[in-house]
CSV table of C-alpha atoms and ligand atoms in Angstrom, one decimal:
chain,number,residue,atom,x,y,z
C,124,MET,CA,231.2,-160.2,-66.7
C,125,THR,CA,227.5,-159.8,-66.6
C,126,GLN,CA,225.9,-160.0,-63.1
C,127,GLN,CA,224.5,-163.4,-62.2
C,128,ILE,CA,220.7,-163.6,-62.1
C,129,GLN,CA,219.3,-164.7,-58.7
C,130,ALA,CA,216.0,-166.2,-57.6
C,131,ILE,CA,213.4,-163.7,-56.5
C,132,ARG,CA,213.6,-162.9,-52.8
C,133,GLY,CA,211.5,-165.2,-50.7
C,134,MET,CA,211.2,-167.8,-53.6
C,135,ASN,CA,213.3,-170.8,-52.9
C,136,ASP,CA,215.0,-173.4,-55.0
C,137,ILE,CA,214.3,-176.8,-53.7
C,138,LEU,CA,217.7,-178.5,-54.3
C,139,PRO,CA,218.4,-182.2,-54.9
C,140,GLN,CA,219.6,-182.7,-51.4
C,141,HIS,CA,216.0,-182.1,-50.2
C,142,ALA,CA,214.4,-184.1,-53.0
C,143,ASP,CA,214.0,-187.3,-50.9
C,144,LEU,CA,212.4,-185.4,-48.0
C,145,TRP,CA,209.9,-183.7,-50.4
C,146,ALA,CA,209.2,-187.0,-52.1
C,147,TYR,CA,208.7,-188.8,-48.8
C,148,PHE,CA,206.3,-186.1,-47.6
C,149,GLU,CA,204.3,-186.1,-50.8
C,150,GLN,CA,204.0,-189.9,-50.8
C,151,THR,CA,202.9,-189.8,-47.1
C,152,ILE,CA,200.3,-187.1,-47.9
C,153,GLN,CA,198.9,-189.1,-50.8
C,154,ASP,CA,198.5,-192.3,-48.8
C,155,TRP,CA,197.0,-190.4,-45.9
C,156,LEU,CA,194.4,-188.7,-48.0
C,157,ALA,CA,193.6,-191.9,-49.8
C,158,ALA,CA,192.9,-193.5,-46.4
C,159,TYR,CA,190.1,-190.9,-45.9
C,160,GLY,CA,188.7,-191.1,-49.5
C,161,TYR,CA,189.8,-187.6,-50.7
C,162,GLN,CA,190.3,-187.0,-54.4
C,163,ALA,CA,192.9,-184.9,-55.9
C,164,ILE,CA,192.1,-181.7,-57.9
C,165,ARG,CA,194.7,-179.5,-59.6
C,166,MET,CA,193.8,-175.9,-60.3
C,167,PRO,CA,195.7,-173.3,-62.4
C,168,ILE,CA,198.2,-171.0,-60.5
C,169,VAL,CA,196.8,-167.8,-62.0
C,170,GLU,CA,193.2,-166.7,-61.6
C,171,GLN,CA,191.2,-163.5,-62.2
C,172,THR,CA,192.0,-161.1,-59.4
C,173,SER,CA,188.3,-160.6,-58.7
C,174,LEU,CA,188.0,-164.2,-57.5
C,175,PHE,CA,190.4,-163.6,-54.6
C,176,LYS,CA,188.9,-160.2,-53.8
C,177,ARG,CA,185.5,-161.8,-53.6
C,178,ALA,CA,186.5,-164.9,-51.7
C,179,ILE,CA,189.1,-163.8,-49.3
C,180,GLY,CA,187.7,-160.3,-48.7
C,181,GLU,CA,188.9,-156.8,-49.6
C,182,VAL,CA,189.9,-155.9,-46.1
C,183,THR,CA,192.4,-158.7,-45.4
C,184,ASP,CA,196.2,-158.8,-45.2
C,185,ILE,CA,196.2,-161.1,-48.3
C,186,VAL,CA,194.1,-158.9,-50.6
C,187,GLU,CA,195.3,-155.6,-49.2
C,188,LYS,CA,199.0,-156.1,-49.4
C,189,GLU,CA,200.2,-159.6,-50.2
C,190,MET,CA,198.9,-160.5,-53.7
C,191,TYR,CA,201.0,-160.7,-56.8
C,192,THR,CA,198.6,-159.0,-59.2
C,193,PHE,CA,199.4,-157.9,-62.7
C,194,ILE,CA,197.7,-156.9,-65.9
C,195,ASP,CA,197.7,-159.4,-68.7
C,196,ALA,CA,199.3,-157.3,-71.4
C,197,LEU,CA,197.4,-159.1,-74.2
C,198,ASN,CA,193.9,-158.2,-73.0
C,199,GLY,CA,194.2,-155.9,-70.0
C,200,GLU,CA,192.6,-158.4,-67.6
C,201,SER,CA,193.8,-158.2,-63.9
C,202,LEU,CA,195.3,-161.5,-62.9
C,203,THR,CA,196.7,-162.8,-59.6
C,204,LEU,CA,199.1,-165.6,-58.7
C,205,ARG,CA,197.1,-167.6,-56.2
C,206,PRO,CA,197.8,-166.7,-52.6
C,207,GLU,CA,195.8,-169.8,-51.3
C,208,GLY,CA,193.9,-172.6,-52.9
C,209,THR,CA,190.4,-172.6,-51.4
C,210,ALA,CA,189.0,-169.8,-53.7
C,211,SER,CA,190.4,-171.6,-56.9
C,212,CYS,CA,189.1,-175.0,-55.7
C,213,VAL,CA,185.6,-173.7,-55.1
C,214,ARG,CA,185.7,-171.8,-58.4
C,215,ALA,CA,186.7,-175.1,-60.2
C,216,VAL,CA,184.0,-177.1,-58.5
C,217,LEU,CA,181.3,-174.6,-59.4
C,218,GLN,CA,182.5,-174.1,-63.0
C,219,HIS,CA,182.4,-177.9,-63.6
C,220,ASN,CA,179.2,-178.4,-61.6
C,221,LEU,CA,180.8,-181.1,-59.4
C,222,LEU,CA,178.4,-180.5,-56.5
C,223,TYR,CA,175.4,-181.3,-58.8
C,224,ASN,CA,174.8,-184.9,-57.5
C,225,ALA,CA,177.2,-185.4,-54.7
C,226,PRO,CA,179.3,-183.7,-52.0
C,227,GLN,CA,183.0,-183.6,-52.7
C,228,ARG,CA,186.0,-184.4,-50.6
C,229,LEU,CA,189.0,-182.8,-52.4
C,230,TRP,CA,192.7,-182.1,-51.9
C,231,TYR,CA,195.5,-180.3,-53.7
C,232,MET,CA,199.1,-179.5,-53.2
C,233,GLY,CA,201.2,-176.8,-54.8
C,234,PRO,CA,202.8,-173.4,-54.7
C,235,MET,CA,201.1,-170.3,-53.3
C,236,PHE,CA,202.3,-166.7,-53.6
C,237,ARG,CA,202.2,-163.9,-51.1
C,238,HIS,CA,204.2,-160.7,-51.0
C,239,GLU,CA,205.3,-160.9,-47.4
C,240,ARG,CA,208.5,-160.0,-45.6
C,241,PRO,CA,210.6,-163.2,-46.0
C,242,GLN,CA,211.9,-164.8,-42.8
C,243,LYS,CA,212.2,-168.3,-41.5
C,244,GLY,CA,209.0,-170.2,-42.3
C,245,ARG,CA,207.6,-167.2,-44.2
C,246,TYR,CA,208.2,-167.1,-47.9
C,247,ARG,CA,206.8,-165.4,-51.0
C,248,GLN,CA,206.5,-168.7,-52.8
C,249,PHE,CA,205.5,-171.5,-50.4
C,250,HIS,CA,203.6,-174.7,-50.7
C,251,GLN,CA,200.4,-175.8,-49.2
C,252,VAL,CA,198.5,-179.0,-48.9
C,253,GLY,CA,194.8,-178.0,-49.0
C,254,VAL,CA,191.8,-180.1,-48.1
C,255,GLU,CA,188.3,-179.1,-48.9
C,256,SER,CA,185.0,-180.8,-48.1
C,257,LEU,CA,182.2,-179.3,-50.1
C,258,GLY,CA,178.5,-179.9,-49.5
C,259,TYR,CA,178.8,-181.1,-45.9
C,260,ALA,CA,177.0,-179.2,-43.2
C,261,GLY,CA,177.4,-181.3,-40.1
C,262,PRO,CA,180.0,-181.1,-37.3
C,263,ASP,CA,181.2,-184.6,-38.2
C,264,MET,CA,183.1,-183.1,-41.2
C,265,ASP,CA,184.8,-180.5,-39.0
C,266,ALA,CA,185.8,-183.3,-36.7
C,267,GLU,CA,187.0,-185.5,-39.5
C,268,HIS,CA,189.3,-182.7,-40.7
C,269,ILE,CA,190.8,-182.3,-37.2
C,270,LEU,CA,191.1,-186.0,-36.6
C,271,MET,CA,192.8,-186.6,-40.0
C,272,THR,CA,195.4,-183.9,-39.3
C,273,ALA,CA,196.1,-185.4,-35.9
C,274,ARG,CA,196.7,-188.7,-37.7
C,275,LEU,CA,199.1,-187.0,-40.1
C,276,TRP,CA,201.3,-185.8,-37.3
C,277,ARG,CA,201.4,-189.3,-36.0
C,278,LEU,CA,202.3,-190.7,-39.5
C,279,LEU,CA,205.1,-188.1,-39.8
C,280,GLY,CA,206.3,-188.8,-36.2
C,281,LEU,CA,205.7,-185.1,-35.3
C,282,ASP,CA,204.8,-184.3,-31.7
C,283,GLY,CA,204.3,-181.1,-29.8
C,284,ILE,CA,201.8,-179.7,-32.2
C,285,VAL,CA,198.9,-178.2,-30.2
C,286,LEU,CA,195.4,-177.9,-31.5
C,287,GLN,CA,193.5,-174.6,-30.9
C,288,ILE,CA,189.9,-174.3,-31.8
C,289,ASN,CA,187.3,-171.6,-31.7
C,290,THR,CA,183.9,-170.8,-33.3
C,291,LEU,CA,183.0,-167.7,-35.3
C,292,GLY,CA,179.3,-168.4,-34.9
C,293,THR,CA,176.7,-167.5,-37.6
C,294,GLY,CA,176.5,-164.3,-39.6
C,295,GLU,CA,174.0,-162.9,-37.1
C,296,ASP,CA,176.2,-163.8,-34.2
C,297,ARG,CA,179.0,-161.8,-35.8
C,298,VAL,CA,176.8,-158.8,-36.6
C,299,ARG,CA,175.8,-158.5,-32.9
C,300,TYR,CA,179.4,-159.1,-31.8
C,301,ARG,CA,180.8,-156.6,-34.3
C,302,LYS,CA,178.8,-153.7,-32.7
C,303,LYS,CA,180.2,-154.6,-29.3
C,304,LEU,CA,183.7,-154.9,-30.6
C,305,ILE,CA,183.6,-151.6,-32.4
C,306,HIS,CA,182.3,-149.9,-29.3
C,307,TYR,CA,185.2,-151.4,-27.3
C,308,LEU,CA,187.8,-150.5,-29.9
C,309,GLU,CA,186.6,-146.9,-30.1
C,310,GLN,CA,187.3,-146.5,-26.4
C,311,HIS,CA,190.9,-147.5,-26.9
C,312,LEU,CA,191.9,-145.6,-30.1
C,313,ASP,CA,195.2,-144.5,-28.5
C,314,VAL,CA,196.4,-148.2,-28.4
C,315,LEU,CA,195.3,-149.1,-31.9
C,316,ASP,CA,197.9,-149.1,-34.7
C,317,GLU,CA,197.2,-147.7,-38.2
C,318,ASP,CA,196.0,-151.0,-39.6
C,319,ALA,CA,193.6,-151.5,-36.7
C,320,ARG,CA,192.1,-148.0,-36.9
C,321,ARG,CA,191.5,-148.5,-40.6
C,322,ARG,CA,189.9,-151.9,-40.1
C,323,MET,CA,188.0,-151.1,-37.0
C,324,HIS,CA,184.9,-150.2,-39.0
C,325,THR,CA,185.3,-152.3,-42.1
C,326,ASN,CA,186.5,-155.5,-40.5
C,327,PRO,CA,186.8,-155.3,-36.8
C,328,LEU,CA,187.3,-159.0,-36.2
C,329,ARG,CA,190.6,-158.7,-38.1
C,330,VAL,CA,191.9,-156.4,-35.4
C,331,LEU,CA,191.9,-159.4,-33.1
C,332,ASP,CA,194.2,-161.2,-35.5
C,333,SER,CA,196.9,-158.5,-35.2
C,334,LYS,CA,200.3,-159.7,-34.2
C,335,ASN,CA,201.4,-156.2,-33.0
C,336,PRO,CA,202.8,-156.8,-29.5
C,337,ALA,CA,201.7,-153.3,-28.4
C,338,MET,CA,198.0,-154.3,-28.9
C,339,GLN,CA,198.1,-157.8,-27.3
C,340,ALA,CA,196.8,-156.7,-23.9
C,341,LEU,CA,193.9,-154.8,-25.6
C,342,ILE,CA,193.0,-157.8,-27.7
C,343,GLU,CA,193.2,-160.1,-24.7
C,344,ALA,CA,190.7,-158.0,-22.8
C,345,ALA,CA,188.3,-157.5,-25.8
C,346,PRO,CA,184.7,-158.9,-25.5
C,347,LYS,CA,184.5,-162.5,-26.6
C,348,LEU,CA,182.4,-163.7,-29.4
C,349,LEU,CA,182.2,-167.0,-27.7
C,350,ALA,CA,180.2,-165.4,-24.9
C,351,ASP,CA,177.5,-164.2,-27.2
C,352,LEU,CA,176.5,-167.1,-29.5
C,353,ASP,CA,173.1,-168.3,-30.5
C,354,GLU,CA,172.0,-171.9,-29.9
C,355,ALA,CA,172.8,-173.3,-33.3
C,356,SER,CA,176.4,-172.1,-33.1
C,357,LEU,CA,176.9,-173.4,-29.6
C,358,LYS,CA,175.4,-176.8,-30.6
C,359,HIS,CA,177.7,-177.2,-33.6
C,360,PHE,CA,180.7,-176.2,-31.6
C,361,GLU,CA,179.7,-178.6,-28.7
C,362,GLU,CA,179.3,-181.5,-31.1
C,363,VAL,CA,182.7,-180.9,-32.7
C,364,GLN,CA,184.2,-180.9,-29.2
C,365,ALA,CA,182.4,-184.1,-28.2
C,366,MET,CA,183.7,-185.9,-31.2
C,367,LEU,CA,187.3,-184.7,-30.5
C,368,ARG,CA,187.0,-185.9,-26.9
C,369,SER,CA,185.7,-189.3,-27.8
C,370,ALA,CA,188.5,-189.6,-30.4
C,371,GLY,CA,191.0,-188.6,-27.7
C,372,VAL,CA,192.2,-185.5,-29.5
C,373,ASP,CA,193.4,-182.8,-27.0
C,374,TYR,CA,192.5,-179.2,-27.8
C,375,GLN,CA,192.5,-175.7,-26.4
C,376,ILE,CA,189.7,-173.3,-26.9
C,377,ASN,CA,191.3,-170.0,-28.1
C,378,PRO,CA,188.6,-167.3,-28.2
C,379,ARG,CA,191.0,-165.0,-30.0
C,380,LEU,CA,191.4,-167.3,-32.9
C,381,VAL,CA,189.7,-165.5,-35.8
C,382,ARG,CA,191.8,-166.6,-38.8
C,383,GLY,CA,193.0,-164.1,-41.4
C,384,LEU,CA,190.4,-164.7,-44.1
C,385,ASP,CA,186.9,-163.4,-44.3
C,386,TYR,CA,185.1,-166.5,-45.3
C,387,TYR,CA,185.0,-168.5,-42.1
C,388,ASN,CA,182.0,-169.3,-39.9
C,389,PHE,CA,181.4,-171.8,-37.1
C,390,THR,CA,184.5,-173.9,-36.4
C,391,VAL,CA,188.0,-172.6,-37.0
C,392,PHE,CA,191.2,-174.3,-35.9
C,393,GLU,CA,194.9,-174.1,-36.0
C,394,TRP,CA,197.7,-176.5,-35.2
C,395,VAL,CA,200.5,-174.6,-33.6
C,396,THR,CA,204.0,-175.4,-32.4
C,397,THR,CA,206.5,-173.4,-30.4
C,398,ARG,CA,209.4,-174.9,-32.3
C,399,LEU,CA,209.4,-172.6,-35.3
C,400,GLY,CA,209.7,-169.2,-33.6
C,401,ALA,CA,207.0,-166.7,-34.6
C,402,GLN,CA,205.9,-168.8,-37.6
C,403,GLY,CA,204.4,-171.5,-35.5
C,404,THR,CA,201.1,-172.3,-37.3
C,405,VAL,CA,201.6,-175.4,-39.4
C,406,CYS,CA,198.0,-176.0,-40.3
C,407,ALA,CA,194.9,-173.9,-40.3
C,408,GLY,CA,191.3,-174.1,-41.4
C,409,GLY,CA,187.6,-174.1,-40.6
C,410,ARG,CA,184.1,-173.9,-41.9
C,411,TYR,CA,183.1,-171.5,-44.7
C,412,ASP,CA,179.5,-172.1,-45.4
C,413,GLY,CA,179.0,-168.7,-47.0
C,414,LEU,CA,181.8,-168.9,-49.6
C,415,ILE,CA,180.2,-170.9,-52.3
C,416,GLU,CA,177.3,-168.4,-52.6
C,417,GLN,CA,179.7,-165.5,-52.2
C,418,ILE,CA,181.5,-166.5,-55.4
C,419,GLY,CA,178.4,-167.1,-57.3
C,420,GLY,CA,177.3,-170.7,-56.6
C,421,LYS,CA,174.1,-172.1,-55.2
C,422,PRO,CA,174.5,-172.0,-51.4
C,423,ALA,CA,176.2,-175.1,-50.0
C,424,PRO,CA,178.0,-175.7,-46.8
C,425,ALA,CA,181.8,-176.4,-46.8
C,426,CYS,CA,184.9,-176.6,-44.7
C,427,GLY,CA,188.6,-177.1,-45.2
C,428,PHE,CA,192.1,-176.5,-44.1
C,429,ALA,CA,195.6,-175.9,-45.4
C,430,MET,CA,199.0,-176.7,-44.1
C,431,GLY,CA,202.3,-175.1,-44.8
C,432,VAL,CA,204.6,-177.7,-46.3
C,433,GLU,CA,207.9,-175.8,-45.6
C,434,ARG,CA,207.0,-175.4,-41.9
C,435,LEU,CA,206.2,-179.1,-41.6
C,436,LEU,CA,209.4,-180.1,-43.4
C,437,ALA,CA,211.4,-177.7,-41.1
C,438,LEU,CA,210.0,-179.6,-38.1
C,439,LEU,CA,211.0,-182.9,-39.6
C,440,GLU,CA,214.5,-181.7,-40.3
C,441,ASP,CA,214.7,-180.3,-36.8
C,442,ASP,CA,213.9,-183.8,-35.5
C,443,GLY,CA,216.8,-185.1,-37.5
C,444,PHE,CA,214.5,-187.1,-39.7
C,445,LYS,CA,216.2,-188.8,-42.7
C,446,ALA,CA,213.9,-189.6,-45.5
C,447,PRO,CA,214.4,-193.0,-47.2
C,448,ALA,CA,216.7,-192.3,-50.1
C,449,ARG,CA,216.2,-193.7,-53.6
C,450,VAL,CA,219.3,-195.8,-54.2
C,451,PRO,CA,220.3,-196.7,-57.7
C,452,ASP,CA,220.7,-200.4,-58.3
C,453,ALA,CA,223.9,-200.1,-60.4
C,454,TYR,CA,226.4,-197.6,-61.8
C,455,LEU,CA,227.5,-198.8,-65.2
C,456,LEU,CA,231.1,-197.9,-66.2
C,457,HIS,CA,232.8,-198.6,-69.4
C,458,VAL,CA,236.3,-198.2,-70.8
C,459,GLY,CA,237.3,-198.8,-74.4
C,460,GLU,CA,235.6,-198.3,-77.7
C,461,ALA,CA,233.7,-201.5,-77.9
C,462,ALA,CA,232.7,-201.2,-74.3
C,463,ASP,CA,231.4,-197.7,-74.9
C,464,ARG,CA,229.2,-198.9,-77.7
C,465,MET,CA,227.8,-201.8,-75.7
C,466,ALA,CA,227.1,-199.8,-72.5
C,467,MET,CA,224.0,-197.8,-73.5
C,468,PRO,CA,222.0,-200.8,-74.8
C,469,VAL,CA,223.0,-202.8,-71.7
C,470,ALA,CA,221.7,-200.0,-69.4
C,471,GLU,CA,218.4,-199.9,-71.4
C,472,LYS,CA,218.0,-203.6,-71.1
C,473,LEU,CA,218.5,-203.5,-67.3
C,474,ARG,CA,215.9,-200.6,-67.1
C,475,ASP,CA,213.5,-202.8,-69.1
C,476,ARG,CA,213.8,-205.2,-66.1
C,477,GLY,CA,212.7,-202.4,-63.8
C,478,LEU,CA,216.2,-201.7,-62.5
C,479,ASN,CA,217.6,-198.2,-61.7
C,480,VAL,CA,220.8,-197.8,-63.6
C,481,ILE,CA,223.1,-194.8,-63.8
C,482,LEU,CA,225.1,-194.9,-67.1
C,483,HIS,CA,228.5,-193.3,-66.8
C,484,CYS,CA,228.7,-190.5,-69.3
C,485,GLY,CA,231.7,-188.3,-70.2
C,486,GLY,CA,234.5,-190.9,-70.5
C,487,GLY,CA,237.5,-190.9,-68.2
C,488,SER,CA,239.8,-193.5,-66.7
C,489,PHE,CA,238.6,-196.7,-65.0
C,490,LYS,CA,239.7,-195.2,-61.7
C,491,SER,CA,237.8,-192.0,-62.0
C,492,GLN,CA,234.7,-193.8,-63.2
C,493,MET,CA,234.9,-196.1,-60.2
C,494,LYS,CA,235.1,-193.1,-57.9
C,495,LYS,CA,231.9,-191.7,-59.4
C,496,ALA,CA,230.2,-195.2,-59.0
C,497,ASP,CA,231.1,-195.1,-55.3
C,498,ALA,CA,229.8,-191.5,-54.8
C,499,SER,CA,226.6,-192.3,-56.6
C,500,GLY,CA,225.4,-194.5,-53.7
C,501,ALA,CA,224.6,-197.3,-56.1
C,502,ARG,CA,224.7,-200.8,-54.6
C,503,TYR,CA,226.7,-202.3,-57.5
C,504,ALA,CA,229.1,-201.2,-60.1
C,505,LEU,CA,228.7,-202.9,-63.5
C,506,ILE,CA,231.9,-202.9,-65.4
C,507,ILE,CA,232.4,-203.3,-69.1
C,508,GLY,CA,236.1,-203.3,-70.3
C,509,ASP,CA,237.7,-204.7,-73.5
C,510,ASP,CA,237.4,-208.3,-72.2
C,511,GLU,CA,233.8,-208.0,-71.2
C,512,ALA,CA,232.9,-206.3,-74.5
C,513,ALA,CA,234.6,-209.0,-76.5
C,514,ALA,CA,232.6,-211.7,-74.6
C,515,GLY,CA,229.4,-209.7,-74.5
C,516,GLU,CA,229.4,-209.9,-70.7
C,517,VAL,CA,229.7,-207.6,-67.7
C,518,THR,CA,231.5,-207.7,-64.4
C,519,LEU,CA,229.4,-207.1,-61.3
C,520,LYS,CA,231.1,-205.6,-58.3
C,521,PRO,CA,229.4,-205.0,-55.0
C,522,LEU,CA,230.1,-201.5,-53.7
C,523,ARG,CA,228.5,-201.7,-50.2
C,524,GLU,CA,229.8,-205.0,-48.9
C,525,LEU,CA,233.0,-206.9,-49.0
C,526,ALA,CA,232.4,-209.5,-51.6
C,527,GLU,CA,234.2,-210.7,-54.8
C,528,GLN,CA,233.4,-209.2,-58.1
C,529,ALA,CA,232.2,-211.7,-60.8
C,530,ARG,CA,231.9,-211.9,-64.6
C,531,MET,CA,228.5,-212.9,-66.0
C,532,THR,CA,226.1,-212.4,-68.8
C,533,VAL,CA,223.8,-209.3,-68.8
C,534,GLU,CA,220.9,-211.6,-68.2
C,535,GLN,CA,222.5,-213.0,-65.1
C,536,ALA,CA,223.4,-209.6,-63.8
C,537,ALA,CA,219.9,-208.5,-64.2
C,538,GLU,CA,218.6,-211.5,-62.4
C,539,LEU,CA,221.0,-210.9,-59.5
C,540,LEU,CA,220.3,-207.2,-59.2
C,541,ASP,CA,216.6,-207.9,-59.3
C,542,ASN,CA,216.8,-210.4,-56.4
C,543,VAL,CA,219.0,-208.4,-53.9
H,1856,ATP,P1,200.2,-166.4,-40.8
H,1856,ATP,O1,199.3,-165.9,-39.7
H,1856,ATP,O2,201.4,-167.2,-40.4
H,1856,ATP,O3,200.5,-165.3,-41.8
H,1856,ATP,P2,198.0,-167.2,-42.4
H,1856,ATP,O4,196.8,-167.1,-41.6
H,1856,ATP,O5,198.2,-166.1,-43.4
H,1856,ATP,O6,199.3,-167.5,-41.6
H,1856,ATP,P3,196.8,-169.3,-44.0
H,1856,ATP,O7,196.3,-168.4,-45.1
H,1856,ATP,O8,195.8,-169.9,-43.0
H,1856,ATP,O9,198.0,-168.6,-43.2
H,1856,ATP,O10,197.6,-170.5,-44.6
H,1856,ATP,C1,197.7,-171.8,-44.1
H,1856,ATP,C2,199.1,-172.2,-43.7
H,1856,ATP,O11,200.0,-172.0,-44.8
H,1856,ATP,C3,199.7,-171.5,-42.5
H,1856,ATP,O12,199.2,-172.0,-41.3
H,1856,ATP,C4,201.1,-171.7,-42.8
H,1856,ATP,O13,201.5,-172.9,-42.3
H,1856,ATP,C5,201.2,-171.7,-44.3
H,1856,ATP,N1,201.7,-170.3,-44.7
H,1856,ATP,C6,200.9,-169.2,-44.9
H,1856,ATP,N2,201.7,-168.2,-45.4
H,1856,ATP,C7,202.9,-168.7,-45.5
H,1856,ATP,C8,204.1,-168.1,-46.0
H,1856,ATP,N3,204.2,-166.9,-46.4
H,1856,ATP,N4,205.2,-168.9,-46.1
H,1856,ATP,C9,205.2,-170.2,-45.6
H,1856,ATP,N5,204.1,-170.8,-45.2
H,1856,ATP,C10,202.9,-170.0,-45.1
H,1857,MG,MG1,199.5,-164.5,-43.4
């Protein structure tokens, strides 16, 4: 026997038993985004590698070691499966000149790809909902993003998700801070791991993002960017906080929050839970005023965030949440030659009326068909036997309550099913 082919490690099948949960989540997301006036955008899954290198930054975990990059055999171009959505979204907005007259509030949802070590809550193909507001400079937009995520947790009934915020200041703030930080790190070379030593000069802020337990004390004691901000940075951060306070959104300031990507400035935030082990960040984002120019557009301010769908669904499941199931209205079973011929057009007629009907396929005895009707979850069985076929009628049998079955015309059955 040939060996069975398996899915790629870290890339999951989402099986029918989870379909209702995903559908519920996606519907909730769409309603929630509509409530804030965000418009959907859908980008390709593959982009030129240079887009991600330019947007995310060469010296980041994602670009250094997590991207699925390959050469297009037809033309030798280097292509990459998107590891995140912001770069593609901004690329699409610039390519189609969407910022020409108006700022944009956009969202997308879809698979992202990162070559990481798979573990609970960390996969190689995972899904994000991403939200990007392009062309907005003020702290009101940063606050809107945080407020809207807080509302989503309420809509989903999730609690215990804690908000952490920080500011990365302006470019000049970071140039000043960089010097201080490099100086500090140079004095502790013995504690730095290999990654940190390599990044210390190219991208020292990234060192603060390290999860290496042996370096946590060093990181904790590092000089803080927050202590060294200019007035504009402080004002923006203060205003975001004032809006959060007046909306009653609790937050913690985490001076170590620097985010894994290069493109952030000013506000950064993460929503974190302790319920998912080490993979506790369910949503992360911030302001990235430099990105649009960095990938070739006319400078424009922007901010956004992305959430990990698998992590949020794991929280819902952990809560014992049961998504509303899609229940078929009827399971149509049929025994006998005339009945078999009649069944398919009857099912179609019922669907014309907007009903959800499972047509039994594959033959079998009345008893075995009845079992399948029961297992299908349908509210009613519709039965066509020789007698019904001869009369051009059906028998309607309630499956979820104790009530008599009854013979009727197809029209009457449709009427009845439509009204229960
Ligand atoms: P982490 O520190 O956990 O690696 P990150 O900073 O790389 O996260 P982002 O790039 O900010 O993550 O992505 C936003 C969100 O997407 C994360 O907060 C998380 O919920 C989710 N996410 C990121 N990587 C993965 C993954 N490999 N598997 C599942 N979800 C992920
Ligand atoms: Mg990561």
